[in-house]
PDB file of C-alpha atoms in Angstrom:
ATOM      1  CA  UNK A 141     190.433  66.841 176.343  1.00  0.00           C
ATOM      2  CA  UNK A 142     190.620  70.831 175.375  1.00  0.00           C
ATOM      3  CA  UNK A 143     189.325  72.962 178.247  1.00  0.00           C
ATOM      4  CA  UNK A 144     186.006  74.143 177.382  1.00  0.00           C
ATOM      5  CA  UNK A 145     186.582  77.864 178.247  1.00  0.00           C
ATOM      6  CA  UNK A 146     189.635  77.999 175.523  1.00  0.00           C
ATOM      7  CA  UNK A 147     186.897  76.614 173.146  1.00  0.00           C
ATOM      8  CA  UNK A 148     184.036  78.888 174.213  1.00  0.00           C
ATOM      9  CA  UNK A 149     186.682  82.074 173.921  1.00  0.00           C
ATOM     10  CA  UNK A 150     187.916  80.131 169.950  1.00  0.00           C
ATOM     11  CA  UNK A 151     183.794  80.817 169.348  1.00  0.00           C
ATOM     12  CA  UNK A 152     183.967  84.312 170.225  1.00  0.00           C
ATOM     13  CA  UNK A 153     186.963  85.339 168.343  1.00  0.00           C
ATOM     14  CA  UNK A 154     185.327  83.691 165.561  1.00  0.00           C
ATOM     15  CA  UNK A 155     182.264  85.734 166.309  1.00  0.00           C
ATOM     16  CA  UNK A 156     184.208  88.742 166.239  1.00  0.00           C
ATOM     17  CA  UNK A 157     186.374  87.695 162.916  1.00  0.00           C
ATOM     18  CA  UNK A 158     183.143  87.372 161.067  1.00  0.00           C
ATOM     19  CA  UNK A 159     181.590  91.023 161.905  1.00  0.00           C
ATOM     20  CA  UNK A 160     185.009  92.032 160.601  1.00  0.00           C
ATOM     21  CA  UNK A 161     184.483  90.511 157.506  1.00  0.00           C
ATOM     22  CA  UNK A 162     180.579  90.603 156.878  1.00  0.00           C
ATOM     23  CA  UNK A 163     178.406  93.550 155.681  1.00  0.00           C
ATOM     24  CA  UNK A 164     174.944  90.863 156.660  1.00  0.00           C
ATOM     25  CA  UNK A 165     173.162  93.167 158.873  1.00  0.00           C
ATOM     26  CA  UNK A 166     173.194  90.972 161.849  1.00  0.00           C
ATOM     27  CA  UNK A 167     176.886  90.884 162.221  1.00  0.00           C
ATOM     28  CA  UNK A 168     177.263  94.994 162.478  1.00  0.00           C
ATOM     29  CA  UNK A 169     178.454  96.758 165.282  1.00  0.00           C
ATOM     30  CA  UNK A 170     175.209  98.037 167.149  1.00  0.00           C
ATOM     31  CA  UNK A 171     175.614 102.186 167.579  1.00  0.00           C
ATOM     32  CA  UNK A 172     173.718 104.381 168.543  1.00  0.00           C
ATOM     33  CA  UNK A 173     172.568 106.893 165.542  1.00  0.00           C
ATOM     34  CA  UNK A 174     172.066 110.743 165.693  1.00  0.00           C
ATOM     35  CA  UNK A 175     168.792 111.758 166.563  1.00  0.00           C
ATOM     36  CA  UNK A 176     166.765 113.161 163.475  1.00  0.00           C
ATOM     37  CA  UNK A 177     165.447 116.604 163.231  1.00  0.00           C
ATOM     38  CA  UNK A 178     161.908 117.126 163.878  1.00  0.00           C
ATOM     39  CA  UNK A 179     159.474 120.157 163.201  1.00  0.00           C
ATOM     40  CA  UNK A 180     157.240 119.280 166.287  1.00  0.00           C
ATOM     41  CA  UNK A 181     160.368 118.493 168.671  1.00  0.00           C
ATOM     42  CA  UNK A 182     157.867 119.482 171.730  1.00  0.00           C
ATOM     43  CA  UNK A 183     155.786 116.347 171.026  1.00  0.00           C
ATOM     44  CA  UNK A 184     159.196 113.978 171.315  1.00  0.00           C
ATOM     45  CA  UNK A 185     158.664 112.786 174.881  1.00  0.00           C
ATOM     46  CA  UNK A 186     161.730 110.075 174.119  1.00  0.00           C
ATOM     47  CA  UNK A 187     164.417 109.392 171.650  1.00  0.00           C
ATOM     48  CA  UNK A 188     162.162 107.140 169.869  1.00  0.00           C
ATOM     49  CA  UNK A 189     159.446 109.542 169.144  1.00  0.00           C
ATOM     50  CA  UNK A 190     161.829 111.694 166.684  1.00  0.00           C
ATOM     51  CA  UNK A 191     162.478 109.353 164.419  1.00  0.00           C
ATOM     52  CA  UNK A 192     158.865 108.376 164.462  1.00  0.00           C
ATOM     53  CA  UNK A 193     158.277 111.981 163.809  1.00  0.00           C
ATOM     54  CA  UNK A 194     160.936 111.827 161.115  1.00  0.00           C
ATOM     55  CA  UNK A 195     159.433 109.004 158.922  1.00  0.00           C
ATOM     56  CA  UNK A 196     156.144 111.190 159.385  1.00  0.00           C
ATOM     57  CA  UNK A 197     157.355 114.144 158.286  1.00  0.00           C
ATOM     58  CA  UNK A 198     159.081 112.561 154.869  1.00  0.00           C
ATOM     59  CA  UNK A 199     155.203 110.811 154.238  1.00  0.00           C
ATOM     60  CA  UNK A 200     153.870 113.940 155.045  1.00  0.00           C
ATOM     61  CA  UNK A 201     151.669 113.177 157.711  1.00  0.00           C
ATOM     62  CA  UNK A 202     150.924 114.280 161.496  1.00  0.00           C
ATOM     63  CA  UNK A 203     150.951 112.623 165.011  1.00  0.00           C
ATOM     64  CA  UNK A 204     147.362 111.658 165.915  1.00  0.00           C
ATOM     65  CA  UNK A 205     146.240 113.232 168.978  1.00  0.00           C
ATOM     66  CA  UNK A 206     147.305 111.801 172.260  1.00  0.00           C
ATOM     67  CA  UNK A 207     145.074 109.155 173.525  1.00  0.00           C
ATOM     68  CA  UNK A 208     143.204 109.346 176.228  1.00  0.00           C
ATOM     69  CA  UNK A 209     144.690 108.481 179.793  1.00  0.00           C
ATOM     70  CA  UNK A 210     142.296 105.265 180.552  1.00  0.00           C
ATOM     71  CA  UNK A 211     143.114 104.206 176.313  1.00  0.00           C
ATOM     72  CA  UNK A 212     146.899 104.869 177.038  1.00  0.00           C
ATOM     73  CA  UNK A 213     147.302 102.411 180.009  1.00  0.00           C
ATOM     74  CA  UNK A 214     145.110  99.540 178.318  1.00  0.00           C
ATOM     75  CA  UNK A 215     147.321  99.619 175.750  1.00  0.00           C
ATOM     76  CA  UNK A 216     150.774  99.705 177.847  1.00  0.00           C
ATOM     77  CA  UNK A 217     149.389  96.795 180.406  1.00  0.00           C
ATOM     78  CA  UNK A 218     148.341  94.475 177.039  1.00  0.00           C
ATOM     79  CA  UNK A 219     152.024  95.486 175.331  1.00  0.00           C
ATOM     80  CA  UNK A 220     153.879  94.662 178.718  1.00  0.00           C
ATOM     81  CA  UNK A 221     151.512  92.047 180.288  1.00  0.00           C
ATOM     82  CA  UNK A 222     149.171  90.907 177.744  1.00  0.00           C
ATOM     83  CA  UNK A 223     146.255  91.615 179.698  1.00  0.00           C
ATOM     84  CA  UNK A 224     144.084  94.595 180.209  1.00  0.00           C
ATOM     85  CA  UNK A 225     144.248  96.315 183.375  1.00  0.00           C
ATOM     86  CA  UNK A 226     142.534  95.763 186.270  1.00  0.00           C
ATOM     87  CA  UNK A 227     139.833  97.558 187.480  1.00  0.00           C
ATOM     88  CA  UNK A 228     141.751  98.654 190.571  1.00  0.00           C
ATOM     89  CA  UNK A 229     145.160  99.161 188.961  1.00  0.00           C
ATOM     90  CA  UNK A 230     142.556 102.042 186.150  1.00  0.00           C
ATOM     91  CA  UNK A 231     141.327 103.836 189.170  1.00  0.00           C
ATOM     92  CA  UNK A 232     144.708 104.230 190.741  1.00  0.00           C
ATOM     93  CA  UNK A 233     146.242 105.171 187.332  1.00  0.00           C
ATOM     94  CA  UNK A 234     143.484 107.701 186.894  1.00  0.00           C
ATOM     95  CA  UNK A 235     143.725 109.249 190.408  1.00  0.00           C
ATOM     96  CA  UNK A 236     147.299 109.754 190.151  1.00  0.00           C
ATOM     97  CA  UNK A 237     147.426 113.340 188.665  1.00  0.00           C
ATOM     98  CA  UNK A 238     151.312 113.525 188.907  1.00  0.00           C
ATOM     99  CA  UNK A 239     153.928 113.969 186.078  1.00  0.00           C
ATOM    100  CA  UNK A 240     155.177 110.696 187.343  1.00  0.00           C
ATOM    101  CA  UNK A 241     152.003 108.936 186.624  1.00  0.00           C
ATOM    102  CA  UNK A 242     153.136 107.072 183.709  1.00  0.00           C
ATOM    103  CA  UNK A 243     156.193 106.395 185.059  1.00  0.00           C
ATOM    104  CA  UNK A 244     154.715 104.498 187.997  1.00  0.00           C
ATOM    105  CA  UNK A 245     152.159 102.616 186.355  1.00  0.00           C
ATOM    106  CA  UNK A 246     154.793 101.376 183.883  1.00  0.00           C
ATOM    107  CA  UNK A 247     156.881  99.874 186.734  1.00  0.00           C
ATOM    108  CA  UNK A 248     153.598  98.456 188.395  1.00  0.00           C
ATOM    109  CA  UNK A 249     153.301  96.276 185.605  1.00  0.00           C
ATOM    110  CA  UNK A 250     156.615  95.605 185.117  1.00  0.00           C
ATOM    111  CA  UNK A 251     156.348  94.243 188.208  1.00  0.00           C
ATOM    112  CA  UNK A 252     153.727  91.841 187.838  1.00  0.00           C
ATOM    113  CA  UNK A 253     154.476  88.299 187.374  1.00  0.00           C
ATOM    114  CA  UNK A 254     152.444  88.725 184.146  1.00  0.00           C
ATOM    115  CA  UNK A 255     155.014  90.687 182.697  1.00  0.00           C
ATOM    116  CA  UNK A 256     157.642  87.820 182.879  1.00  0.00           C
ATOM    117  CA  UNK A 257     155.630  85.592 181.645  1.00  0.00           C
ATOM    118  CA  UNK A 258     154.568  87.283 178.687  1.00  0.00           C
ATOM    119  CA  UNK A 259     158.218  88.199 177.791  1.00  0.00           C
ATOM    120  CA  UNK A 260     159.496  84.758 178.675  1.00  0.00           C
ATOM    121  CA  UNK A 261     157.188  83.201 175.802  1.00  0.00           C
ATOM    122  CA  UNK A 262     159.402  84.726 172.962  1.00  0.00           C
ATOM    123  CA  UNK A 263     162.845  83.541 174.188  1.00  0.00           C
ATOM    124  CA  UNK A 264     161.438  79.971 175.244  1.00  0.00           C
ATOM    125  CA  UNK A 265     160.182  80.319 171.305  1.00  0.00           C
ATOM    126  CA  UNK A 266     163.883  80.426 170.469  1.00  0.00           C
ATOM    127  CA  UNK A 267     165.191  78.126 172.404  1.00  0.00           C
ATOM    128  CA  UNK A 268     162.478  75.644 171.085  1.00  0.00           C
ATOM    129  CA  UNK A 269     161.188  74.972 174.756  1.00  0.00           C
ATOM    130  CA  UNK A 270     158.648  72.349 174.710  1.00  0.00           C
ATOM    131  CA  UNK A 271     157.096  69.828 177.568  1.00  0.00           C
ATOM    132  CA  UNK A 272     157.626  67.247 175.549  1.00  0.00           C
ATOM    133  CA  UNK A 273     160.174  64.910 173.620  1.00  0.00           C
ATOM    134  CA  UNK A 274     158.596  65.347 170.349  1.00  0.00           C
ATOM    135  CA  UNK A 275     158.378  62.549 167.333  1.00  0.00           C
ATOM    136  CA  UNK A 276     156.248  59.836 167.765  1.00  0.00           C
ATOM    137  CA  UNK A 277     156.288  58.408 170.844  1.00  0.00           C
ATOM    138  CA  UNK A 278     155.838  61.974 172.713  1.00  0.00           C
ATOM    139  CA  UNK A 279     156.800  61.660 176.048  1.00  0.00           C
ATOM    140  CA  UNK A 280     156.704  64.177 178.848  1.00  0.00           C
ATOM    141  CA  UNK A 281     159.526  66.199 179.966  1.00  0.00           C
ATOM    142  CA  UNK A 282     158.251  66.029 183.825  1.00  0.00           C
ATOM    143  CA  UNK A 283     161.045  68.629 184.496  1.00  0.00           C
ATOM    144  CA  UNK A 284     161.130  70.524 181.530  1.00  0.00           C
ATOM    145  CA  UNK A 285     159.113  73.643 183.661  1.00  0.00           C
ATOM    146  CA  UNK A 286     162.463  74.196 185.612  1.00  0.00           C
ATOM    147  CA  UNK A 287     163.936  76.011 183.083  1.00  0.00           C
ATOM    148  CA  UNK A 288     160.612  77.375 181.844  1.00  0.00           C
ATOM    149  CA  UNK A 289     160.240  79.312 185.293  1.00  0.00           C
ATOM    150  CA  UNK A 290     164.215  80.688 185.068  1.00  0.00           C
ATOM    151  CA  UNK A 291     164.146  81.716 181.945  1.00  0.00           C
ATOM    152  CA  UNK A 292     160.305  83.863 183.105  1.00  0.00           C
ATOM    153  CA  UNK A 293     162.240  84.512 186.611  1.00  0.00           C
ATOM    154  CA  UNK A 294     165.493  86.355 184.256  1.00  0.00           C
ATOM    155  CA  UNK A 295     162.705  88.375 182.725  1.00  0.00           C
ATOM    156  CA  UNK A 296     161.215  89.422 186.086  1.00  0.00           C
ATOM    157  CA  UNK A 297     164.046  90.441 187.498  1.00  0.00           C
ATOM    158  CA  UNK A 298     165.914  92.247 184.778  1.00  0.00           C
ATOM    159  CA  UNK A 299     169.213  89.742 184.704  1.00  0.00           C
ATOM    160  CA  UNK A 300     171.321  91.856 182.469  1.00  0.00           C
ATOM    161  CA  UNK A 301     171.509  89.974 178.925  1.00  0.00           C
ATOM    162  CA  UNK A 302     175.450  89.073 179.537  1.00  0.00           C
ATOM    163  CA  UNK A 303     174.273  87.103 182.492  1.00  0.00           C
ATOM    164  CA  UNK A 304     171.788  86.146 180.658  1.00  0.00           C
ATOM    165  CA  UNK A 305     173.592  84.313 178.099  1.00  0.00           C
ATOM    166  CA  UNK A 306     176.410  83.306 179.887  1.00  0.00           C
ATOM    167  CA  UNK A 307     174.488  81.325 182.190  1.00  0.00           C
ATOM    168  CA  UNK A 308     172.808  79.793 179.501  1.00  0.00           C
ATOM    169  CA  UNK A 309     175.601  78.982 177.203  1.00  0.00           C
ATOM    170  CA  UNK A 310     178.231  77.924 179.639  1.00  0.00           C
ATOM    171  CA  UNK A 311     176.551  78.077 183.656  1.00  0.00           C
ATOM    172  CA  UNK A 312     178.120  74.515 184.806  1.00  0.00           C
ATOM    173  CA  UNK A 313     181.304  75.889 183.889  1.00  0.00           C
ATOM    174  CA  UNK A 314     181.200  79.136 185.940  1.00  0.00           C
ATOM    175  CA  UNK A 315     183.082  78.767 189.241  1.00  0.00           C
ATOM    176  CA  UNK A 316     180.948  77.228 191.701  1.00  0.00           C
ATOM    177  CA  UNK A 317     177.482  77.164 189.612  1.00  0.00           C
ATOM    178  CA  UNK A 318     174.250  77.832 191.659  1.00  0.00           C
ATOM    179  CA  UNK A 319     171.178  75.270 191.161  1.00  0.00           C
ATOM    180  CA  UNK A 320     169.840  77.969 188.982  1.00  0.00           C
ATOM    181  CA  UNK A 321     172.596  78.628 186.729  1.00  0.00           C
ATOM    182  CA  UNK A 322     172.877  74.655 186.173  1.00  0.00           C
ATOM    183  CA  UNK A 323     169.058  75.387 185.521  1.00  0.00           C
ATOM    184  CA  UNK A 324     169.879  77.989 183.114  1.00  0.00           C
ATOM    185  CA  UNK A 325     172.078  75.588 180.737  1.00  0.00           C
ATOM    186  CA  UNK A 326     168.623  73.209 180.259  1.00  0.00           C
ATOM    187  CA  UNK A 327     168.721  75.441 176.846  1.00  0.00           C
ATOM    188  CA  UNK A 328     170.845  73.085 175.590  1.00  0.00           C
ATOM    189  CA  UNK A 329     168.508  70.552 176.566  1.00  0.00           C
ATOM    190  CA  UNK A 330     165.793  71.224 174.296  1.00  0.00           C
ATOM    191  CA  UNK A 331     166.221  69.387 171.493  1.00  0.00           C
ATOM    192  CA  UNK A 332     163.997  66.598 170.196  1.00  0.00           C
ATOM    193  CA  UNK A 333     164.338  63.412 171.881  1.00  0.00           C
ATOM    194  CA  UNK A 334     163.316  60.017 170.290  1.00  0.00           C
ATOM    195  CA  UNK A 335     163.206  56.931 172.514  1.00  0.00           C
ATOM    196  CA  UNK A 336     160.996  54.870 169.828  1.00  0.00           C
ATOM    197  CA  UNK A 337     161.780  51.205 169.581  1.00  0.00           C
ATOM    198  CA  UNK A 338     164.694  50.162 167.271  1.00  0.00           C
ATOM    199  CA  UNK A 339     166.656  53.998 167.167  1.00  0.00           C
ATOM    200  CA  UNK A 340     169.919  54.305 167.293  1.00  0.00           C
ATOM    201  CA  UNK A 341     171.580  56.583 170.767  1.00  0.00           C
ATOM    202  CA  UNK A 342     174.580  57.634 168.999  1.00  0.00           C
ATOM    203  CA  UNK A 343     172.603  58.701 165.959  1.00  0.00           C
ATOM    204  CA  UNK A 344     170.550  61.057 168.124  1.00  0.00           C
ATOM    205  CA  UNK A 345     172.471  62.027 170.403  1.00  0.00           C
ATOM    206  CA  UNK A 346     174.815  63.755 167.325  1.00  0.00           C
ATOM    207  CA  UNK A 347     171.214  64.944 166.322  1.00  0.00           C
ATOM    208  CA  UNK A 348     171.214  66.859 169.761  1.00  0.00           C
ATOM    209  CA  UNK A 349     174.949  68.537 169.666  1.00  0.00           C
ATOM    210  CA  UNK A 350     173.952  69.610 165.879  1.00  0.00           C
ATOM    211  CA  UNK A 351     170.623  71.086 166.778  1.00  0.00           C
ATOM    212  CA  UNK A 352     172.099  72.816 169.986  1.00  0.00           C
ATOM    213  CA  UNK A 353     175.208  74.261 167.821  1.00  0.00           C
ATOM    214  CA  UNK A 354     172.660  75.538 164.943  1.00  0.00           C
ATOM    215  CA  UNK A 355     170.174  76.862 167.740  1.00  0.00           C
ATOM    216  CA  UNK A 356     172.943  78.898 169.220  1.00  0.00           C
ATOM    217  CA  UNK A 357     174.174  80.069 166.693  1.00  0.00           C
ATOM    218  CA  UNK A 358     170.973  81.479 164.772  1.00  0.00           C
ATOM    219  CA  UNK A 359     169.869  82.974 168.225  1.00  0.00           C
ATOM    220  CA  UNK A 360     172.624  84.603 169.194  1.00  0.00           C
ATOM    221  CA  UNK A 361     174.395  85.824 165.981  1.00  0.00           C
ATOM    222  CA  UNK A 362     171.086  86.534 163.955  1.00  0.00           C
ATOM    223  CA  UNK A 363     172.310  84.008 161.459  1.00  0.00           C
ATOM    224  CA  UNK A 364     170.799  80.155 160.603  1.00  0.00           C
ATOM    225  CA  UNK A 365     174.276  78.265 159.851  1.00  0.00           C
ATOM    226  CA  UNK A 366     172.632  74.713 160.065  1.00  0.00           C
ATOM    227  CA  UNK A 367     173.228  74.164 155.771  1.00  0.00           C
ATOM    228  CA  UNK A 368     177.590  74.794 156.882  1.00  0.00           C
ATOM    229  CA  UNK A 369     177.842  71.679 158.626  1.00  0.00           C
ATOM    230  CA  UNK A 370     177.943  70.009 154.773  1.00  0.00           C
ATOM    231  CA  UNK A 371     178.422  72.469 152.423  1.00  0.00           C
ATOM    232  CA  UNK A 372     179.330  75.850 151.127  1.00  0.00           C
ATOM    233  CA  UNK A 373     176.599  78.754 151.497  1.00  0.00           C
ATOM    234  CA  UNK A 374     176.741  79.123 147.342  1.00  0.00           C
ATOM    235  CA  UNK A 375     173.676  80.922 146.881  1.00  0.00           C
ATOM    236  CA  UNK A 376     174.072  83.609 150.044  1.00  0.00           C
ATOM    237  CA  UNK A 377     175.235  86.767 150.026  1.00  0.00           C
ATOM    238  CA  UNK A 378     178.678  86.038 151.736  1.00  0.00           C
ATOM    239  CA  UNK A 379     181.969  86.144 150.250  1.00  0.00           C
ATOM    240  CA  UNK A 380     184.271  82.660 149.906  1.00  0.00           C
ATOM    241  CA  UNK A 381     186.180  84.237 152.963  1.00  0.00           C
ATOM    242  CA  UNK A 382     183.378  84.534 155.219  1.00  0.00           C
ATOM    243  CA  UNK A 383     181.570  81.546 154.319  1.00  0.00           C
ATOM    244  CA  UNK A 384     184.978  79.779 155.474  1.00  0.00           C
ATOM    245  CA  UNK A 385     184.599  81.498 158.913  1.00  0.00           C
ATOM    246  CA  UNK A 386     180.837  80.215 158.995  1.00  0.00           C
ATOM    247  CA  UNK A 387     182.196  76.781 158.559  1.00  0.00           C
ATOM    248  CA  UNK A 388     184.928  77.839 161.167  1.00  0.00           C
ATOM    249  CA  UNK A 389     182.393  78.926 163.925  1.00  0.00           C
ATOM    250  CA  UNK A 390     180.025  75.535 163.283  1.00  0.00           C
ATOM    251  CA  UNK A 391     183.026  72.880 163.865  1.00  0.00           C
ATOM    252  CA  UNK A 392     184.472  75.280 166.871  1.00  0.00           C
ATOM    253  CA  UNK A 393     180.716  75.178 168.329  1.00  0.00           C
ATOM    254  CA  UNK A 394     180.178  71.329 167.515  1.00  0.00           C
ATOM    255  CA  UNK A 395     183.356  70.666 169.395  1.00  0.00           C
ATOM    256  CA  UNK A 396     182.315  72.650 172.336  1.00  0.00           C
ATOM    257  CA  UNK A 397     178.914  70.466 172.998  1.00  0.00           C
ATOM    258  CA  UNK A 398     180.373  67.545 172.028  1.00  0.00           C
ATOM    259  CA  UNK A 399     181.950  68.189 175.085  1.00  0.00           C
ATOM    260  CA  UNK A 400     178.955  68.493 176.924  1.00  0.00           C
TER     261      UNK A 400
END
C-alpha cells in the first residue's frame, strides 16, 4: 500500500506545480503590496485604512466622521461576536478613557465564547457540517457536535491555520494523534450518508472519497475541480497544461482517501 505521507507530499507538489503554471487568481503567490499614498495619512490608524483612503480619493470622496465611541463598539462586538454588547461590557468600554481602550475591548470579545462560535459557522459552511446524514431517510449524526465544538474551540484559541489544516487533512497520521486531532479529521466525515433500503455500500462509499477529494480541494486551493474527475475543463480559462495538472491533483487526492 503507498505510505500516505509520500501521497499527501505528491498533493502538495502538485499544488505548487499548478501556481507555477496558472495566472487563476487563487493559485498566486499571496504578497504583501506597497502601501498607497494618501492625502489624509493622519486619519490611517492601520495599513488597511490607506488603501481605503486610496479608493476614496480616486472617487473623489471623504472619510465620514468618526463614529461615536458607544456606535464604534456595537458595531465591533456584532462584526466579532454577532451580538450587541452588553450593558456592562458599554459602561466599561466607555469608562476606559485610555489610548488602549479599543485595544482592550477588542480582545474582550475576542475572548468570548461568542466569538468562536460566530467564526466557526463559516468554516463548518465549508466543510458542509451538518447533524444529519442527509437524503431521505435523514438520520442523526449523534456525534457529529464533536467536531462542531473543535473546529469553534480552533477559532477560540487562535490554532495557527497550518495546524489548522494539518490536523484536519491528515491528524491520525501525525505521530501519536491526540483525541482532538483524531477529532479534527471528522472533516472528512461530512459527506452525505444514505442508509435507505436497497443502496448499494460500495456505490456510496466512492460517493464519500469523491466528495471529500472535491471538498478539499475547492476549500483549500480556491478552486471547484469536481467536473476533472471525467473530463477536460474545455470551457475554463486554463491552458491544456494546467488542466492536465488539475486532473493530476484529483487522482493524487482520490488515492489518498481511498486510503482512508
Amino acid at each position: 500500500m503507498p505510505n500516505p505521507r509520500a501521497i499527501l507530499a505528491l498533493i502538495l507538489a502538485a499544488s505548487v506545480s499548478a501556481q507555477a503554471q496558472s495566472s487563476h487568481w487563487s493559485y498566486q503567490r499571496v504578497e504583501r503590496p506597497a502601501l498607497p499614498a494618501v492625502r489624509e495619512l493622519a486619519r490611517a490608524l492601520q495599513p488597511l485604512d490607506r488603501f481605503v483612503m486610496a479608493r476614496l480619493d480616486r472617487e473623489g470622496l471623504a472619510l465620514a466622521p468618526a463614529a461615536e465611541r458607544a456606535t464604534w463598539l456595537r458595531r465591533a462586538s456584532l462584526d466579532l461576536c454577532g451580538l450587541p454588547p452588553s450593558p456592562e461590557a458599554l459602561a466599561q468600554f466607555l469608562g476606559d478613557t485610555s489610548e488602549a481602550a479599543f485595544e482592550r475591548a477588542v480582545d474582550r470579545l475576542l475572548a468570548t465564547p461568542a466569538f468562536g462560535e460566530r467564526w466557526a459557522q463559516r468554516w463548518l459552511d465549508l466543510a458542509r457540517y451538518a447533524d444529519s446524514q442527509g437524503y431521505e431517510k435523514d438520520d442523526l449524526r449523534p456525534d457529529a457536535w464533536r467536531y462542531r465544538d473543535w473546529v469553534i474551540d480552533a477559532f477560540a484559541r487562535d490554532l495557527p491555520f497550518d495546524q489548522f489544516t494539518i490536523e484536519q487533512i491528515a491528524g491520525d497520521l501525525l505521530p501519536d494523534p491526540t483525541p482532538d486531532q483524531l477529532v479534527a479529521t471528522a472533516f472528512h466525515r461530512q459527506t452525505m450518508t444514505n442508509t435507505e433500503g436497497g443502496t448499494d455500500d460500495e456505490e456510496f462509499r466512492t460517493d464519500a472519497v469523491l466528495d471529500r477529494t472535491n471538498t478539499t480541494l475547492s476549500v483549500w486551493m480556491g478552486s471547484t475541480v469536481g467536473c476533472a474527475q471525467c473530463h477536460d475543463h474545455k470551457f475554463d480559462p486554463r491552458s491544456e497544461e494546467h488542466t492536465s495538472e488539475l486532473q493530476s491533483q484529483f487522482r493524487i487526492s482520490y488515492a489518498v482517501f481511498c486510503l482512508k
